[in-house]
XYZ file of C-alpha atoms in Angstrom:
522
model
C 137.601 44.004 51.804
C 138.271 45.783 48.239
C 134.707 45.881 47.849
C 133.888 47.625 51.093
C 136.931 50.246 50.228
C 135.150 50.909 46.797
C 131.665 51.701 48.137
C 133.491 54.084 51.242
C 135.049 55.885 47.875
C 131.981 56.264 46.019
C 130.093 57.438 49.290
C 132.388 59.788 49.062
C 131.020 61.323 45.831
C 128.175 63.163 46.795
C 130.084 64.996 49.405
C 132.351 66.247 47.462
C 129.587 67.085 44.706
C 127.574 68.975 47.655
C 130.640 70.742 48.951
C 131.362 72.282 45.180
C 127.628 73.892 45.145
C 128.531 76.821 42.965
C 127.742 80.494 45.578
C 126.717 83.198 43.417
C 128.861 86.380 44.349
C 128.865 89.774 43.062
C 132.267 90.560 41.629
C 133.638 93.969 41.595
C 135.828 95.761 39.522
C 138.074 98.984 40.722
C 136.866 101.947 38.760
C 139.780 104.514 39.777
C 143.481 104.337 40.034
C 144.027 103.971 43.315
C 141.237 102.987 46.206
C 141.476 102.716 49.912
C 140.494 99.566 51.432
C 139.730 100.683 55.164
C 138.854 98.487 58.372
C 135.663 99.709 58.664
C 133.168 101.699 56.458
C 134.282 105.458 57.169
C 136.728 107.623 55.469
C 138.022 108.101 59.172
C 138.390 103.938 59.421
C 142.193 102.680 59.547
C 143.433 102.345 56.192
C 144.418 98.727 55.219
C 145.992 98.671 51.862
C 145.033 100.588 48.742
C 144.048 98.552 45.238
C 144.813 99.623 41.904
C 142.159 100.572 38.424
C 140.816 97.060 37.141
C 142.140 94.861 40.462
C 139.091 92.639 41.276
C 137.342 91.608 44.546
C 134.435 89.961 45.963
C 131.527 91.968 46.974
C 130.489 90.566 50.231
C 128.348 93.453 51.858
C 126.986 96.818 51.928
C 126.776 99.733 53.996
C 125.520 103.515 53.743
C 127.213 103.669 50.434
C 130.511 101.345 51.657
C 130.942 97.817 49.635
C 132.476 94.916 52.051
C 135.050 93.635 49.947
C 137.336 90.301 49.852
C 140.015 90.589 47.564
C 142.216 87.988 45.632
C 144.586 87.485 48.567
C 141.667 86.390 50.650
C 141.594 90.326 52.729
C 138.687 91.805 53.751
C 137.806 95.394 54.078
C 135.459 98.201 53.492
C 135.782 100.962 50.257
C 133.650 103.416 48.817
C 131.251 101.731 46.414
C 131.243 104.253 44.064
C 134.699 103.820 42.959
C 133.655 100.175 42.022
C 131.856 98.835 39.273
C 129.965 95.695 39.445
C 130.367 92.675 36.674
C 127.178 90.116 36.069
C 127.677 87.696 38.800
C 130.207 85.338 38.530
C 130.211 81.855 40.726
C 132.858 80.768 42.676
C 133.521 77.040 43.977
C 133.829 76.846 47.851
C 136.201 73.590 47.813
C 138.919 75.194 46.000
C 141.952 75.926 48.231
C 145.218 76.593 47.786
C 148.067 74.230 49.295
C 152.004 74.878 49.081
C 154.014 71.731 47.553
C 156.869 70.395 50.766
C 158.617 68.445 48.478
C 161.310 69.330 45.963
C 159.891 67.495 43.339
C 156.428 66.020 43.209
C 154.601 63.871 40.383
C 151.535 65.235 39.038
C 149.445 62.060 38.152
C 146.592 61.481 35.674
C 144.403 59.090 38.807
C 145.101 59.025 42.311
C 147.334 55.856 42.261
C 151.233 55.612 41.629
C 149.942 53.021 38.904
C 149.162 56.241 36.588
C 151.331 57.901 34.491
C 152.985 61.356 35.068
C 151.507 63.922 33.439
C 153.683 66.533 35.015
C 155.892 67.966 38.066
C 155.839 70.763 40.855
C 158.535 71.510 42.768
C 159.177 72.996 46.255
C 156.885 76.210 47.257
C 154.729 76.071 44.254
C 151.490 76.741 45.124
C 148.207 74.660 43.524
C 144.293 74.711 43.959
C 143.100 71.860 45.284
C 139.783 71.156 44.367
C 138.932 68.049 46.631
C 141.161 64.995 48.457
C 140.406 61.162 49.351
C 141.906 58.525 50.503
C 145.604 60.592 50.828
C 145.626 61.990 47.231
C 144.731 65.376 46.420
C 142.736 66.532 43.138
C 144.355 69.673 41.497
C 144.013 72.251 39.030
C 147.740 73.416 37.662
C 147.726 75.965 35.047
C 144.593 74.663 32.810
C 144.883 71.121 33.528
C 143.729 68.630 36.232
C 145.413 66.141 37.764
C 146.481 64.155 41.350
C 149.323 64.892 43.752
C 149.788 62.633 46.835
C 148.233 64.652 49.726
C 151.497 63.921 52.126
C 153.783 66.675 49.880
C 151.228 69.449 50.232
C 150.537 71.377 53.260
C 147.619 74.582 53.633
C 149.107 77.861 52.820
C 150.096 80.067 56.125
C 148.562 83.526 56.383
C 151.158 85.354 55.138
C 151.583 83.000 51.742
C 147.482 83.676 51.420
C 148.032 86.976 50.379
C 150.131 86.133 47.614
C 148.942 88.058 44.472
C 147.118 86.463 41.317
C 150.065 85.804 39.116
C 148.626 87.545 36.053
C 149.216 90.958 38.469
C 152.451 92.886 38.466
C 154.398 91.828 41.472
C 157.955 92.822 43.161
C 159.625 89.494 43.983
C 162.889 88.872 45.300
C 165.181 86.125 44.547
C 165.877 82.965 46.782
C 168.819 81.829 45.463
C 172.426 82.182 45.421
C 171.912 82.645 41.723
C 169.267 82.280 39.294
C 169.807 82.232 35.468
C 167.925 84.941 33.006
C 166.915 83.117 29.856
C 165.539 84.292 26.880
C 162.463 82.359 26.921
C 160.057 80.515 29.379
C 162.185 77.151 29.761
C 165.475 75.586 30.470
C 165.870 75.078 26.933
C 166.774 78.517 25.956
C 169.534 80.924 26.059
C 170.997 81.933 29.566
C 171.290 86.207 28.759
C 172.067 86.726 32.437
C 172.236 86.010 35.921
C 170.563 87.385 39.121
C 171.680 86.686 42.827
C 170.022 86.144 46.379
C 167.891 89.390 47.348
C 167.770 90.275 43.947
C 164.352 92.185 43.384
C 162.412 91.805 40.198
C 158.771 92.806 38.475
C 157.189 89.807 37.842
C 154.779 90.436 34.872
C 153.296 86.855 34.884
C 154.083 83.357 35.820
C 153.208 80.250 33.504
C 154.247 76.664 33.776
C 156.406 77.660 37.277
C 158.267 80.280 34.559
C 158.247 84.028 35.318
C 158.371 87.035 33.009
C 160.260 89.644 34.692
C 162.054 92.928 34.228
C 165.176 94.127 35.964
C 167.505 97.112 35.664
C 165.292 97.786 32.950
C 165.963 94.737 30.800
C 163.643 91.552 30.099
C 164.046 88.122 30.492
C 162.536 85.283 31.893
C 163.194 82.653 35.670
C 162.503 80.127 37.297
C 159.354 81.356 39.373
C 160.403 78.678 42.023
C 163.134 81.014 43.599
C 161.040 83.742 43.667
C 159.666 85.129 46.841
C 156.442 87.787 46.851
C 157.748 91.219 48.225
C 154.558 93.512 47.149
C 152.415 94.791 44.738
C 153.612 96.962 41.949
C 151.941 99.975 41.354
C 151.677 101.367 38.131
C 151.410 104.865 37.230
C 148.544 106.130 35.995
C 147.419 109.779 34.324
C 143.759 109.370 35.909
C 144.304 109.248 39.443
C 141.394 108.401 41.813
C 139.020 110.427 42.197
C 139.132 110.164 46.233
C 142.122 112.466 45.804
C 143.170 115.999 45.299
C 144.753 117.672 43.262
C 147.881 119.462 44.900
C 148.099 123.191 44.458
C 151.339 123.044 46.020
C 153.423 120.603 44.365
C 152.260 120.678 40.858
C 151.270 116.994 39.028
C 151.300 115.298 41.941
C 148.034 114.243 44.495
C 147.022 114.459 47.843
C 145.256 112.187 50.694
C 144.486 112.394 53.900
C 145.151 109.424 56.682
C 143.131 109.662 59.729
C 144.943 107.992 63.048
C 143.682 106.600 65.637
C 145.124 108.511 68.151
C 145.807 112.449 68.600
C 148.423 114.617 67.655
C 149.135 115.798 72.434
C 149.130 111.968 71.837
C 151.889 111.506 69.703
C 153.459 114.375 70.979
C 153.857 112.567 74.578
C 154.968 109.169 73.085
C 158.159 111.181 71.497
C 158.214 113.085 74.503
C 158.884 110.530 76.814
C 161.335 108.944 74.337
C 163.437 112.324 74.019
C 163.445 112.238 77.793
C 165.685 108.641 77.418
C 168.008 110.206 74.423
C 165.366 109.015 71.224
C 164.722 112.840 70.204
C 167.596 115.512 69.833
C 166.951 119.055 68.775
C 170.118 121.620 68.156
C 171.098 124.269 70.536
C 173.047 125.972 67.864
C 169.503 127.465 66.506
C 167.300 128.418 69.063
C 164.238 129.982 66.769
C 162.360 126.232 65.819
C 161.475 128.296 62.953
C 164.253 128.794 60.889
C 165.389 127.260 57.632
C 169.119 125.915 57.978
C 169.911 122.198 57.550
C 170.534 121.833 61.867
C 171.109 118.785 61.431
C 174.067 118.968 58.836
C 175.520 122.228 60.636
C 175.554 119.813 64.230
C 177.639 116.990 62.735
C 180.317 118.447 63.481
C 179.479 118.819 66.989
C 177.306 116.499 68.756
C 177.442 118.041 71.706
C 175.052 120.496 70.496
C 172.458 118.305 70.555
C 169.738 118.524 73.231
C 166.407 117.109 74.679
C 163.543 118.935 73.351
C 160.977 120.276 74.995
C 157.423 119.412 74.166
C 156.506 122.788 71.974
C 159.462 122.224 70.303
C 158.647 118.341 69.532
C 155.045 119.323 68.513
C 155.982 121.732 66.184
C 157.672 119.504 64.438
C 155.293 116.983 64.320
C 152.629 118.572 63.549
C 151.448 118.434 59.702
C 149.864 121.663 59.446
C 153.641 123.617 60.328
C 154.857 122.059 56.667
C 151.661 121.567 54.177
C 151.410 125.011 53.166
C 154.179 124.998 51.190
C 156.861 122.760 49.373
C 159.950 122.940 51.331
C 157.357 120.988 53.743
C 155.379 119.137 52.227
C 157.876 116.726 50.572
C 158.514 114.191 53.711
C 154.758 113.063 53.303
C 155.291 112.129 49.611
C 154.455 108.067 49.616
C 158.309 106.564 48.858
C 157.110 103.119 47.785
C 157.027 103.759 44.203
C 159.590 104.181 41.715
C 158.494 107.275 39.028
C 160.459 108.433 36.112
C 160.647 112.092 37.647
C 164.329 112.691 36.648
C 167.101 111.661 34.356
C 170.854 110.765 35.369
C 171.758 113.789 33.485
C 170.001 116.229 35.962
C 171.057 114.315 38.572
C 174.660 114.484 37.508
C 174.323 118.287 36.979
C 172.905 118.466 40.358
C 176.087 116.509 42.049
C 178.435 118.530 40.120
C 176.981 121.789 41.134
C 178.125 120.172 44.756
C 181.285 120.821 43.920
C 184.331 118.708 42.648
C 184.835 116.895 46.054
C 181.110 115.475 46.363
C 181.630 111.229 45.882
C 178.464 111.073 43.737
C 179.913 113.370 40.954
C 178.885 110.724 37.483
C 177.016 108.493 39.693
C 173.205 109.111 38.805
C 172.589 105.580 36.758
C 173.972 104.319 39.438
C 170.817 105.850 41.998
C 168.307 105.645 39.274
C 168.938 101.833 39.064
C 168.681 101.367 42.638
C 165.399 102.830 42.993
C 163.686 101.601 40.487
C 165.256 98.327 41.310
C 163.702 98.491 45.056
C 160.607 100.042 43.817
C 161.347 103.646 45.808
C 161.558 107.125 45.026
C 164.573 108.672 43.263
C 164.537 112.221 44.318
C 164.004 111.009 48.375
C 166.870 108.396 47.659
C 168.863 111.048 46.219
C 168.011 113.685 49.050
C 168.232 110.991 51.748
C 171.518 109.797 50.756
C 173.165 113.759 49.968
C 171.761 115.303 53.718
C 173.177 111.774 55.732
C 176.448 112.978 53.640
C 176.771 116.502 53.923
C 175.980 116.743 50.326
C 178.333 113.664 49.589
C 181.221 114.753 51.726
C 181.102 112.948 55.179
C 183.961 110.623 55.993
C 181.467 107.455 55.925
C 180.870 108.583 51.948
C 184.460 109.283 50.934
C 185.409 106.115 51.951
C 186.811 104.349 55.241
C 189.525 101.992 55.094
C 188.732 98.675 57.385
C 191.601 96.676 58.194
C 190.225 94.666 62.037
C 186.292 93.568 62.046
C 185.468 91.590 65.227
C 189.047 91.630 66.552
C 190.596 90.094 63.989
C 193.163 91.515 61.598
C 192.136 91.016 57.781
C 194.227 89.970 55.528
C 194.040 92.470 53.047
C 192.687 96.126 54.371
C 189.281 96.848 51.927
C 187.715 100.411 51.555
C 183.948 100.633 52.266
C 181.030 103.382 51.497
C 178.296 104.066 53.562
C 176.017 106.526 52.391
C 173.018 106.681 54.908
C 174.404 106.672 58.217
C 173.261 102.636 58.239
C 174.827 101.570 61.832
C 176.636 104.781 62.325
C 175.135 104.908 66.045
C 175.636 108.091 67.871
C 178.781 107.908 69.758
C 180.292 105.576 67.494
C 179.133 106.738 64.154
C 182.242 106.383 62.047
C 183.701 102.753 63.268
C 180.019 101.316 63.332
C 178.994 103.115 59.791
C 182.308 101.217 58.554
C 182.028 97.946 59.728
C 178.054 97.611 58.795
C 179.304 98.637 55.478
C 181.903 96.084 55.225
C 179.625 93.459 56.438
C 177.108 94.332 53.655
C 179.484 94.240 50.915
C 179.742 97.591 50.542
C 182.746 98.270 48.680
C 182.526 100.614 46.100
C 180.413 103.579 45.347
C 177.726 101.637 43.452
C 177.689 98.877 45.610
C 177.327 101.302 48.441
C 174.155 103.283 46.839
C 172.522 99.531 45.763
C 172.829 97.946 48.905
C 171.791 100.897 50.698
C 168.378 101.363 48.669
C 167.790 97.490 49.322
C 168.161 98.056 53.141
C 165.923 101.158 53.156
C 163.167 99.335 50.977
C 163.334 96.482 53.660
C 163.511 98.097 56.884
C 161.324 100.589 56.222
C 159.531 101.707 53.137
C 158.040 98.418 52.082
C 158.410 96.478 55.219
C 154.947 95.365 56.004
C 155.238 96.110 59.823
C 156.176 98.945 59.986
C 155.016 100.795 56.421
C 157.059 103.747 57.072
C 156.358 104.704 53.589
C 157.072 108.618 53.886
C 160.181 110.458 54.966
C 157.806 111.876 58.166
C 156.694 108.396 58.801
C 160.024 107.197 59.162
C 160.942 109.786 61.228
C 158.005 109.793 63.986
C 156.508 106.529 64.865
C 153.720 106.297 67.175
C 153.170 102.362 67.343
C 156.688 101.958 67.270
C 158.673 104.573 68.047
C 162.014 102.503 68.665
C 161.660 102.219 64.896
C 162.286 105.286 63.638
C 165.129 106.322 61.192
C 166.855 109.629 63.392
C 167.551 111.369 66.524
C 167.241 114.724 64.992
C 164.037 116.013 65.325
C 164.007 118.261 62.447
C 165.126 115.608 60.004
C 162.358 114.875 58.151
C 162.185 118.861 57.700
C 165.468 118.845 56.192
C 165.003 116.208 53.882
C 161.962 117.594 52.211
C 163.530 120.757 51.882
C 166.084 118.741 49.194
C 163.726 117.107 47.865
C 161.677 120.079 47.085
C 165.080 121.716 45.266
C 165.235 119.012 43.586
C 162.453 118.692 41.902
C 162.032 122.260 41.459
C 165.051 122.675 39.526
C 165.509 119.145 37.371
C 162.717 116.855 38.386
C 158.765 117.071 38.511
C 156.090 116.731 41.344
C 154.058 113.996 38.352
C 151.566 111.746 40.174
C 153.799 111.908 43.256
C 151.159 110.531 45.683
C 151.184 112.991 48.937
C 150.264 111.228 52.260
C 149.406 113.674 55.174
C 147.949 112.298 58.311
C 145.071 113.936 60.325
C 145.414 113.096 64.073
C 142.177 112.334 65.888
């Protein structure tokens, strides 16, 4: 009987030997700083994700000047082959996949038998290659050593965990526990310097040995990479900027693309339409000329009833890009969110509160927004702009604080002042009690608390949520795939937004490598 087992195991052998026939693949590098992978090998193809300078992929195909490309992740997509440089072919092993560990701890032996020693541990949702399996244990590759897990604690990686990044690129990672110690080093060994808490977003710089280099509120330090979860790719600024973009004549430093749709702007137009018809769109009756410059939307808050349906001409003007690219009051709600720059100091910012006057709640509080956008990976001066047009430049009720004393019906036992900054559950018709009690449920109870928690909501919901990627002020105002998922009623809010944005950054801040995103309807 052990003999027939031993020649099944050693028939075995070839398989696996044929099965790791090395492929020879062309490997590409990204030339420029930033390049659009599309669906399908036209500028006018749906864009899929864009890849950074030195990023690597597998070239797979080619087409009219178009590379097919597989990246890292295991995505595959079409980009201009010019903007990618190819390396001396490189092989790749076809057996190799990645598995997820299911147990919380699992030995890593040095045969596949428990008679062998332990030559090392995973733990729960670390990820391995496994380069082939027999008779229920699993060969591995961990780090630069191989060795033999039992095949029962691993289980094939779902979609979503495929397009986890290499670790040696700079990630955004959030953490999974209630709280997870900062050390000074990579190991248990050294000195705790801090202490991070569940939802907690980080930049992971690299990962070795299950440890994780990281950066937060601008300090260093080092985690356990188990209770980290992959939130997105960092992007990294970068003074040469692809060449696929332009250079913006209006907005000076910063860049401009185009984004066809798949779909036309009458299109659009009658989605938003038909959802103004059911109360999703509101224009002000207290302007009647579409055209003019006041902040409606702050002058109506006052008065809701002067809200109204609009009427198609007014929707489309609204919508349409070419009313707001010509100049920079506009063109600031297509500026891409989902990166944090250094394009203003808490000083300026400060100044700018200040010249609010005395009664504005985010008087001193710059740090305080600076750290939550860079922390969340979004940009300051929308944050800023966002948060100061939901307030009424910092004045609104919700932002000077609402006491809350009943949630749900029952009486608490001591009453607890809340901030909410961005209108977060502040429905209409029940703005102030729902804006309260979201806030208190959210932990919202001072100012800073307030302008964190609401820069981690925004980041999730919408900016780097990867269902929706409502990743500009106008995208999160008008939706076609999903128009129940849009940020505001007002129709000219995205308008007014940009318009602060643009005095912002004309007076303290700086348009550098701001990345503008303007989409061209079918």
């Amino acid at each position: 009987m052990k003999k027939r087992t031993m020649a099944t195991a050693f028939a075995m052998i070839p398989m696996l030997v044929s099965n790791a026939n090395a492929d020879t693949t062309k490997i590409g590098v990204i030339s420029s700083t930033y390049l659009n992978i599309r669906y399908s090998p036209s500028t006018s193809g749906k864009l899929q994700l864009v890849l950074k300078k030195n990023d690597k992929v597998s070239i797979i195909g080619e087409k009219n000047g178009w590379y097919k490309i597989k990246t890292n992740s295991g995505k595959i997509g079409w980009a201009i082959s010019k903007y990618i440089k190819v390396e001396n072919n490189k092989k790749m092993l076809r057996t190799s996949i990645k598995k997820v560990v299911i147990a919380d701890v699992l030995n890593i032996r040095s045969g596949p038998n428990t008679t062998y020693s332990s030559i090392g541990k995973l733990y729960k949702n670390n990820k391995v290659e496994v380069i082939s399996e027999s008779n229920g244990w699993s060969k591995i590759k961990f780090g630069s050593k191989i060795g033999y897990v039992s095949s029962e604690y691993l289980k094939e990686l779902s979609n979503e965990n495929h397009n986890l990044p290499q670790s040696t690129k700079k990630t955004i990672q959030e953490v999974t526990s209630s709280i997870l110690n900062v050390r000074n080093g990579a190991g248990g060994k050294y000195t705790k310097i801090d202490t991070l808490h569940k939802g907690d977003l980080v930049t992971v710089y690299s990962v070795d040995n299950n440890w994780a280099k990281i950066e937060y509120n601008g300090k260093n330090g080092y985690v356990s990479a188990i209770y980290l979860k992959y939130v997105s790719d960092k992007v990294e600024e970068d003074e040469n900027i692809n060449n696929e973009y332009d250079n913006s004549d209006i907005v000076p430093g910063s860049y401009i693309q185009k984004t066809k749709k798949e779909y036309s702007l009458d299109d659009m137009v009658e989605v938003q339409y038909i959802k103004g018809q059911n109360g999703g769109n509101l224009i002000t009756r207290r302007n009647i000329n579409i055209l003019d410059n006041e902040y409606t939307s702050l002058l109506c808050r006052t008065n809701p009833k002067s809200y109204d349906k609009p009427t198609r001409d007014e929707i489309k003007y609204y919508i349409d890009p070419t009313n707001f690219t010509s100049h920079k009051e506009g063109i600031m709600q297509f500026v891409r969110l989902d990166k944090y720059t250094d394009s203003i100091t808490a000083k300026s910012l400060n100044n700018y509160f200040s010249s609010k006057g005395k009664d504005c709640i985010f008087n001193g509080k710059g740090q305080a927004f600076i750290d939550a956008a860079k922390k969340y990976d979004i940009d300051v001066t929308y944050f800023v702009s966002h948060a100061m047009w939901e307030t009424g430049n910092g004045k609104s009720n919700l932002a000077k604080g609402q006491l809350v004393s009943v949630v749900d019906g029952i009486e608490l036992d001591e009453p607890i002042i809340v901030y909410n900054f961005f209108g977060i559950g502040a429905t209409d018709g029940n703005a102030l009690e729902g804006g309260k009690i979201t806030a208190y449920k959210n932990g919202w109870t001072s100012i800073e608390r307030g302008i964190d928690g609401a820069a981690k909501w925004i980041s999730k919901t919408y900016i780097h949520n990867s269902k929706y990627n409502q990743n500009t002020v106008y995208n999160m105002r008008w939706s076609y795939d999903y128009s129940w998922h849009q940020y505001a009623t007002d129709v000219n809010w995205a308008n007014g937004i940009s318009k602060m944005m643009s005095s912002l950054i004309t007076r303290y801040g700086n348009g550098k490598d701001l990345l503008i995103d303007i989409p061209e309807y079918k």
